Coordinates of C-alpha atoms in Angstrom, one line a residue:
M8 CA 42.2 -10.8 50.0
K9 CA 41.8 -7.5 47.6
Q10 CA 42.1 -9.5 44.4
I11 CA 39.3 -11.8 45.7
L12 CA 36.7 -8.9 46.6
L13 CA 37.6 -7.3 43.3
I14 CA 36.8 -10.6 41.4
L15 CA 33.5 -11.0 43.5
L16 CA 32.5 -7.2 42.5
L17 CA 33.1 -7.8 39.1
S18 CA 31.1 -10.8 38.8
I19 CA 28.3 -9.2 40.4
Q20 CA 28.5 -6.4 38.1
M21 CA 28.7 -8.7 35.2
Q22 CA 25.3 -10.8 36.1
P23 CA 22.4 -9.1 34.2
L24 CA 19.8 -7.7 36.4
R25 CA 16.4 -10.0 36.5
A26 CA 13.7 -8.2 34.3
K27 CA 10.4 -8.2 36.3
T28 CA 6.6 -8.2 35.5
I29 CA 4.5 -5.3 36.6
T30 CA 0.7 -6.1 36.3
V31 CA -2.0 -3.5 36.0
G32 CA -5.7 -3.8 36.9
K33 CA -5.5 -7.1 38.8
N34 CA -5.5 -7.9 42.6
K35 CA -2.2 -6.7 44.2
S36 CA -1.1 -4.8 41.3
V37 CA -0.7 -0.9 40.4
G38 CA -3.9 0.7 39.5
T39 CA -2.5 2.8 36.3
I40 CA -0.4 2.0 33.2
K41 CA 1.3 5.3 33.6
T42 CA 2.4 4.2 37.2
A43 CA 3.4 0.9 36.1
I44 CA 5.8 2.4 33.1
D45 CA 7.0 4.9 35.7
R46 CA 8.1 1.9 38.2
A47 CA 9.2 -0.2 35.4
M48 CA 13.0 -0.5 34.2
N49 CA 14.6 -1.4 30.8
G50 CA 13.7 -4.9 30.0
D51 CA 10.5 -5.2 32.3
T52 CA 7.2 -6.2 31.1
V53 CA 3.9 -4.1 32.0
L54 CA 1.2 -6.8 31.8
V55 CA -2.4 -4.9 31.5
Y56 CA -5.6 -6.7 32.4
P57 CA -9.1 -6.1 31.0
G58 CA -10.5 -2.7 31.7
I59 CA -10.7 0.9 30.2
Y60 CA -7.8 3.1 30.9
K61 CA -8.3 6.7 30.3
E62 CA -4.9 8.2 31.1
K63 CA -4.6 11.3 29.2
G64 CA -1.5 10.1 26.7
L65 CA 0.7 7.3 27.7
I66 CA 4.8 8.0 27.2
V67 CA 6.8 5.1 26.7
D68 CA 10.5 6.4 27.4
K69 CA 12.1 3.0 28.3
K70 CA 12.7 -0.3 27.0
I71 CA 9.8 -2.3 27.8
C72 CA 7.1 -4.9 26.9
L73 CA 3.7 -3.5 27.0
I74 CA 1.3 -6.2 26.8
G75 CA -2.4 -6.4 27.1
I76 CA -4.5 -9.3 28.1
D77 CA -7.8 -9.6 26.4
Y78 CA -7.6 -6.3 24.6
P79 CA -7.8 -3.7 27.7
V80 CA -9.1 -0.2 26.2
V81 CA -6.8 2.7 26.2
D82 CA -9.3 5.6 25.5
G83 CA -7.9 8.9 24.4
E84 CA -11.3 10.7 25.0
N85 CA -11.1 12.3 21.7
K86 CA -8.2 14.8 23.2
Y87 CA -5.0 12.9 23.5
E88 CA -2.5 11.0 21.5
N89 CA -2.9 7.3 23.1
I90 CA 0.4 6.0 23.4
S91 CA 3.6 7.8 22.5
I92 CA 6.7 5.6 22.1
K93 CA 10.1 7.4 22.5
Y94 CA 12.7 4.7 23.3
P95 CA 14.1 1.9 21.1
G96 CA 13.3 -1.7 21.3
V97 CA 9.5 -1.3 22.7
L98 CA 6.8 -3.8 22.2
V99 CA 3.1 -2.7 22.2
Q100 CA 0.8 -5.8 22.0
G101 CA -2.7 -6.8 22.8
F102 CA -4.4 -3.4 23.3
K103 CA -7.8 -1.8 22.0
V104 CA -6.9 1.8 21.3
I105 CA -9.7 4.2 20.8
N106 CA -10.9 8.1 20.4
S107 CA -7.4 9.5 20.0
G108 CA -7.4 13.3 19.6
V109 CA -8.2 15.1 16.3
S110 CA -6.3 18.3 15.2
S111 CA -5.4 20.1 12.3
I112 CA -2.0 21.0 13.9
E113 CA -0.9 18.0 15.4
D114 CA -0.7 14.6 14.2
F115 CA -2.3 12.7 16.9
A116 CA -2.1 8.8 16.7
G117 CA -3.4 5.7 18.4
I118 CA 0.1 4.6 18.7
K119 CA 2.8 7.1 17.4
I120 CA 6.7 6.3 17.3
Y121 CA 9.1 9.4 17.7
N122 CA 12.6 9.2 16.4
T123 CA 13.5 5.7 17.5
R124 CA 14.1 2.3 16.3
D125 CA 13.3 -1.5 16.7
V126 CA 9.8 -1.0 17.8
I127 CA 7.2 -3.7 17.5
V128 CA 3.4 -2.8 17.3
R129 CA 1.4 -6.2 16.9
N130 CA -1.9 -7.7 17.4
N131 CA -3.7 -4.5 18.5
K132 CA -7.2 -3.0 17.8
L133 CA -7.3 0.6 16.9
D134 CA -10.8 2.2 16.3
N135 CA -11.7 5.8 15.8
T136 CA -8.1 7.4 15.8
F137 CA -7.2 10.2 13.9
F138 CA -4.0 8.5 12.6
G139 CA -3.6 4.8 13.5
I140 CA -0.1 4.0 13.9
Y141 CA 2.2 6.6 13.0
S142 CA 6.1 6.4 12.7
Q143 CA 8.1 9.5 12.9
Y144 CA 11.8 9.1 12.0
G145 CA 11.4 5.4 12.9
T146 CA 13.9 2.7 11.7
N147 CA 13.4 -1.1 11.6
C148 CA 10.2 -1.2 13.2
T149 CA 7.5 -3.6 12.5
F150 CA 3.7 -3.0 12.5
E151 CA 1.9 -6.6 12.4
N152 CA -1.5 -8.1 12.5
N153 CA -3.2 -5.0 13.7
E154 CA -6.9 -4.1 12.9
I155 CA -7.3 -0.2 12.2
R156 CA -10.8 1.3 11.5
A157 CA -12.0 5.0 11.3
Y158 CA -15.5 6.3 10.4
K159 CA -15.1 10.0 9.3
L160 CA -16.8 10.7 5.9
E161 CA -14.6 13.5 4.8
E162 CA -10.6 13.4 4.3
Q163 CA -10.2 16.5 6.3
Q164 CA -11.4 14.7 9.4
S165 CA -9.2 11.8 9.3
G166 CA -5.7 10.9 9.4
N167 CA -3.9 7.8 7.6
G168 CA -4.4 4.0 8.8
I169 CA -0.4 3.6 8.9
H170 CA 1.7 6.5 8.4
C171 CA 5.4 6.3 7.9
W172 CA 7.4 9.7 7.6
K173 CA 11.2 10.0 7.1
S174 CA 11.7 6.2 8.1
D175 CA 13.9 3.5 7.0
S176 CA 13.7 -0.3 6.9
M177 CA 10.0 -0.6 7.8
R178 CA 7.9 -3.9 8.0
I179 CA 4.2 -3.4 7.2
I180 CA 2.8 -6.9 7.7
G181 CA -0.7 -8.7 7.7
N182 CA -2.8 -5.4 8.8
K183 CA -6.5 -4.7 8.3
I184 CA -7.0 -1.0 7.6
S185 CA -10.4 0.7 6.5
G186 CA -12.4 4.0 6.6
H187 CA -9.3 6.3 6.8
R188 CA -7.7 9.1 4.3
D189 CA -5.2 6.6 3.0
G190 CA -4.9 3.0 4.3
I191 CA -0.9 3.2 4.3
Y192 CA 0.8 6.1 3.6
F193 CA 4.8 6.6 2.9
E194 CA 6.7 9.6 2.5
F195 CA 10.5 9.6 2.3
V196 CA 10.6 5.8 3.3
T197 CA 13.3 3.7 1.9
R198 CA 14.2 0.0 1.9
S199 CA 10.8 -1.0 3.5
L200 CA 8.2 -3.7 3.0
I201 CA 4.5 -3.8 2.8
W202 CA 3.4 -7.5 3.0
R203 CA 0.0 -9.2 3.5
N204 CA -2.1 -6.2 4.3
D205 CA -5.8 -5.7 3.5
S206 CA -6.7 -2.1 2.8
Q207 CA -10.3 -1.3 1.9
K208 CA -12.9 1.4 1.8
N209 CA -10.5 4.1 2.6
L210 CA -11.7 7.7 1.7
R211 CA -8.7 8.1 -0.9
Y212 CA -6.0 5.6 -1.5
G213 CA -5.5 2.1 -0.2
L214 CA -2.0 2.8 -0.3
H215 CA 0.0 6.1 -1.1
F216 CA 3.9 6.5 -1.9
M217 CA 5.6 10.0 -2.3
F218 CA 9.4 10.2 -2.6
S219 CA 9.9 6.5 -1.4
N220 CA 12.7 4.6 -3.0
Q221 CA 13.8 1.0 -2.8
D222 CA 10.5 -0.3 -1.4
A223 CA 8.3 -3.5 -2.0
Y224 CA 4.6 -4.0 -1.6
V225 CA 3.6 -7.6 -2.0
S226 CA 0.6 -9.6 -1.5
N227 CA -1.8 -6.9 -0.6
I228 CA -5.5 -6.5 -1.2
F229 CA -6.7 -2.9 -2.3
K230 CA -10.3 -3.0 -2.5
N231 CA -13.2 -0.6 -3.1
N232 CA -10.8 2.5 -2.0
G233 CA -11.7 5.9 -3.1
A234 CA -9.0 6.2 -5.8
G235 CA -6.9 3.0 -5.4
V236 CA -3.3 3.2 -4.9
A237 CA -1.0 5.7 -5.9
V238 CA 2.8 5.7 -6.3
M239 CA 4.3 9.3 -6.9
F240 CA 8.0 10.6 -7.3
S241 CA 9.7 7.3 -6.4
N242 CA 12.0 4.8 -7.8
H243 CA 13.1 1.0 -7.4
V244 CA 9.7 0.3 -6.2
K245 CA 8.5 -3.6 -6.4
M246 CA 5.0 -4.3 -6.8
F247 CA 4.2 -7.9 -6.6
N248 CA 1.1 -10.2 -6.5
N249 CA -1.3 -7.7 -5.2
H250 CA -5.0 -7.6 -6.0
F251 CA -6.5 -4.2 -7.1
E252 CA -10.5 -4.4 -7.1
E253 CA -13.5 -2.4 -7.6
N254 CA -11.8 1.2 -7.2
W255 CA -14.5 3.0 -9.1
G256 CA -14.9 6.8 -9.8
D257 CA -14.2 9.6 -11.9
A258 CA -10.6 9.7 -11.2
A259 CA -10.0 6.3 -9.7
Y260 CA -7.6 3.7 -10.5
G261 CA -6.0 0.3 -9.5
I262 CA -2.7 2.1 -9.5
L263 CA -1.9 5.6 -10.4
L264 CA 1.9 5.9 -11.1
K265 CA 3.4 9.3 -11.5
E266 CA 7.1 10.3 -12.0
I267 CA 8.3 6.9 -11.1
S268 CA 11.4 4.9 -12.4
D269 CA 13.3 1.7 -12.6
S270 CA 10.3 -0.4 -11.0
H271 CA 8.5 -3.7 -11.5
I272 CA 4.9 -4.5 -11.7
E273 CA 4.4 -8.4 -11.7
K274 CA 1.9 -11.0 -10.9
N275 CA -1.0 -8.7 -9.9
R276 CA -4.6 -8.8 -10.6
F277 CA -6.7 -5.7 -11.7
V278 CA -10.4 -6.3 -11.3
K279 CA -13.3 -4.1 -12.1
N280 CA -11.5 -0.6 -11.7
T281 CA -12.4 2.3 -13.9
I282 CA -8.7 2.2 -14.8
G283 CA -6.5 -0.6 -13.9
I284 CA -3.0 1.2 -14.2
Y285 CA -2.6 5.1 -15.2
M286 CA 0.5 6.1 -15.9
E287 CA 2.3 9.7 -16.2
G288 CA 5.8 10.7 -16.3
V289 CA 7.0 6.9 -15.9
S290 CA 10.1 5.5 -17.3
R291 CA 12.2 2.1 -17.3
L292 CA 9.1 0.2 -15.8
Q293 CA 8.7 -3.5 -16.3
M294 CA 5.3 -5.1 -16.5
K295 CA 4.7 -8.9 -16.9
K296 CA 2.5 -11.7 -15.8
N297 CA 0.0 -9.3 -14.4
S298 CA -3.9 -10.0 -15.2
F299 CA -6.5 -7.1 -16.2
E300 CA -10.2 -8.3 -16.0
R301 CA -13.3 -6.3 -16.8
N302 CA -11.9 -2.7 -16.0
G303 CA -12.9 0.2 -17.9
W304 CA -9.5 1.0 -19.1
A305 CA -6.9 -1.8 -18.5
M306 CA -4.2 0.9 -18.7
K307 CA -3.6 4.5 -20.0
I308 CA -0.2 5.3 -21.0
Q309 CA 0.3 9.1 -21.5
A310 CA 2.8 10.5 -24.0
S311 CA 5.2 11.7 -21.3
C312 CA 6.0 7.8 -20.4
M313 CA 9.1 5.9 -22.0
D314 CA 11.0 2.6 -21.8
I315 CA 7.7 0.7 -20.7
T316 CA 8.1 -3.0 -21.5
V317 CA 4.4 -4.9 -21.3
S318 CA 5.0 -8.1 -21.9
S319 CA 3.4 -11.7 -20.9
N320 CA -0.1 -10.2 -19.5
N321 CA -3.6 -11.2 -19.8
F322 CA -6.3 -8.5 -20.9
L323 CA -9.6 -10.0 -20.5
G324 CA -13.2 -8.3 -20.5
N325 CA -11.8 -4.8 -20.5
T326 CA -14.0 -2.2 -22.1
F327 CA -10.7 -0.8 -23.4
D328 CA -7.4 -2.3 -23.1
V329 CA -5.1 0.7 -23.6
G330 CA -5.5 4.3 -24.0
T331 CA -3.0 7.1 -24.7
N332 CA -3.0 10.9 -25.3
G333 CA 0.0 10.9 -27.9
S334 CA 1.1 9.5 -31.2
L335 CA 4.6 8.9 -30.6
V336 CA 5.2 5.6 -28.2
L337 CA 8.5 4.8 -26.9
N338 CA 7.3 1.7 -25.1
T339 CA 7.3 -2.0 -26.0
F340 CA 4.4 -4.3 -26.1
N341 CA 5.4 -8.0 -26.7
G342 CA 3.5 -11.2 -25.9
N343 CA 0.4 -10.6 -24.2
Y344 CA -3.0 -12.2 -24.7
W345 CA -5.9 -9.9 -25.6
D346 CA -9.2 -11.2 -25.8
K347 CA -10.2 -8.7 -28.5
Y348 CA -7.4 -10.1 -30.9
E349 CA -9.1 -11.4 -34.2
G350 CA -6.0 -12.6 -36.0
Y351 CA -4.8 -16.1 -37.0
D352 CA -2.0 -18.6 -36.3
L353 CA -1.2 -20.7 -39.5
N354 CA 2.2 -21.8 -38.2
K355 CA 0.3 -23.2 -35.0
N356 CA 3.1 -21.6 -32.6
R357 CA 0.5 -20.2 -30.4
I358 CA 1.6 -16.5 -31.5
G359 CA -0.9 -14.4 -33.9
D360 CA 0.7 -14.2 -37.3
I361 CA -0.4 -10.2 -37.4
P362 CA 0.5 -7.7 -34.7
Y363 CA -2.5 -6.7 -32.3
R364 CA -3.2 -2.8 -31.9
P365 CA -4.8 -2.4 -28.4
V366 CA -5.8 1.4 -29.0
S367 CA -9.0 1.5 -30.7
M368 CA -10.1 4.3 -32.5
Y369 CA -13.2 4.8 -30.6
S370 CA -10.8 4.9 -27.3
V371 CA -8.9 7.8 -28.8
I372 CA -12.3 9.7 -29.5
V373 CA -13.6 9.1 -26.3
E374 CA -10.1 10.3 -24.8
K375 CA -10.5 13.7 -26.4
N376 CA -14.3 13.7 -26.1
P377 CA -15.6 12.1 -23.0
P378 CA -19.4 12.6 -23.9
A379 CA -18.7 10.1 -26.9
M380 CA -19.0 7.3 -24.5
M381 CA -22.7 7.2 -25.0
L382 CA -22.4 5.5 -28.2
F383 CA -20.5 2.7 -26.5
R384 CA -21.3 -0.9 -28.2
S385 CA -23.4 1.1 -31.1
F386 CA -22.8 0.0 -34.7
M387 CA -21.4 3.4 -35.6
T388 CA -18.3 2.8 -33.2
S389 CA -17.6 -0.7 -34.2
L390 CA -17.7 0.5 -38.1
L391 CA -15.0 3.2 -36.9
D392 CA -12.9 0.6 -35.1
K393 CA -13.1 -1.8 -38.0
T394 CA -12.0 1.0 -40.6
E395 CA -9.3 2.0 -38.5
K396 CA -8.0 -1.3 -38.4
V397 CA -7.6 -1.3 -42.2
L398 CA -6.7 2.4 -42.5
P399 CA -4.9 3.6 -39.4
S400 CA -5.0 7.3 -39.1
L401 CA -6.0 8.2 -35.4
T402 CA -4.3 5.6 -33.4
P403 CA -0.4 5.4 -32.8
E404 CA 1.0 3.4 -35.7
N405 CA 4.0 1.9 -33.4
L406 CA 1.9 0.9 -30.4
K407 CA 1.1 -2.4 -31.3
D408 CA 2.0 -6.2 -29.8
I409 CA 4.0 -7.9 -32.6
Y410 CA 3.7 -11.1 -30.9
P411 CA 0.2 -11.6 -29.5
L412 CA -0.7 -14.9 -28.0
M413 CA -3.5 -17.0 -29.2
K414 CA -4.4 -18.4 -25.7
P415 CA -4.3 -16.6 -22.3
L416 CA -1.4 -17.3 -19.8
R417 CA -1.7 -19.4 -16.7
L418 CA -0.9 -16.8 -13.9

């Protein structure tokens, strides 16, 4: 008899507790989201119906699915952090999160993850929040298909749309971000993916990397941001198939690369930027199959850069193709198409018979004396460039493409 009772007891303990659904804002349901969270157990779902919920900061400290129906509004009243997640495995989906608190001391966010993992934040609308979605020591979290907007006019008044700090294995997918200081910000983030996001009209950078290694950003749009994209003090970063457009200004770039190494830039498109790519202190970088179209400078490579390989790229309609501030060049240009190339192809192998020097004398003069830009397209500047091609004196002797292509690549 004792054995039968023991078997029955063990079988009951082994059966999983049935997860329940708690509804908020509907007949025969609880009245607040906070009450529903307090009543929920691990594995439960809190289903929130339309309404405006002002609850002075929600804390999710158990493994639940927090799901909104037709975008119920969670209002921070410009005082509080809207939703704080402090437990692994939480799902937050389908909410409109508005009016978080603003502070120069605390990083208030619409949705913030604290020291946890496996969190999913999906299909939410965040409007007028200080930081949008914030990960602090997050691991293996997914931020997907969220719309994040802010409206401040100065950087000091706005945080970042998606902010990840000391996080690992993050997935930032399909989000639309505008109006923040930086659209997406990574600091000390490793082994993470930024994919198919649209980051436009942010006050500073569309994407900002700091001390983040072994990451990739793929198939994103960065358009009309204050200064484009910055990747700094990082290594083993993959930058594939992104679109950089209309990042204009005195210090604006498609991409600013500073002190990075062992990285790849491939199949990206740079259109109408002040500078397509600006590089300083960059080493062991592979650039291929990119298209530079109608930029001020397609690229600027400072003398501090080395072991950069630029191959199989198209340079079309740029004011200047390449600029540099030194005469010693330790980088390789090979097999690119340059629309300013005036050489010939006698053996018909589609490769120019004479090298192309992408740094013009006039670009060197402008680099040292910016007011000389007033002489652009004048007869004098054309004469200087023609003379320099015959008798090189100012332009770097070894910065040349030995095998320039006669026709643009299909990229």
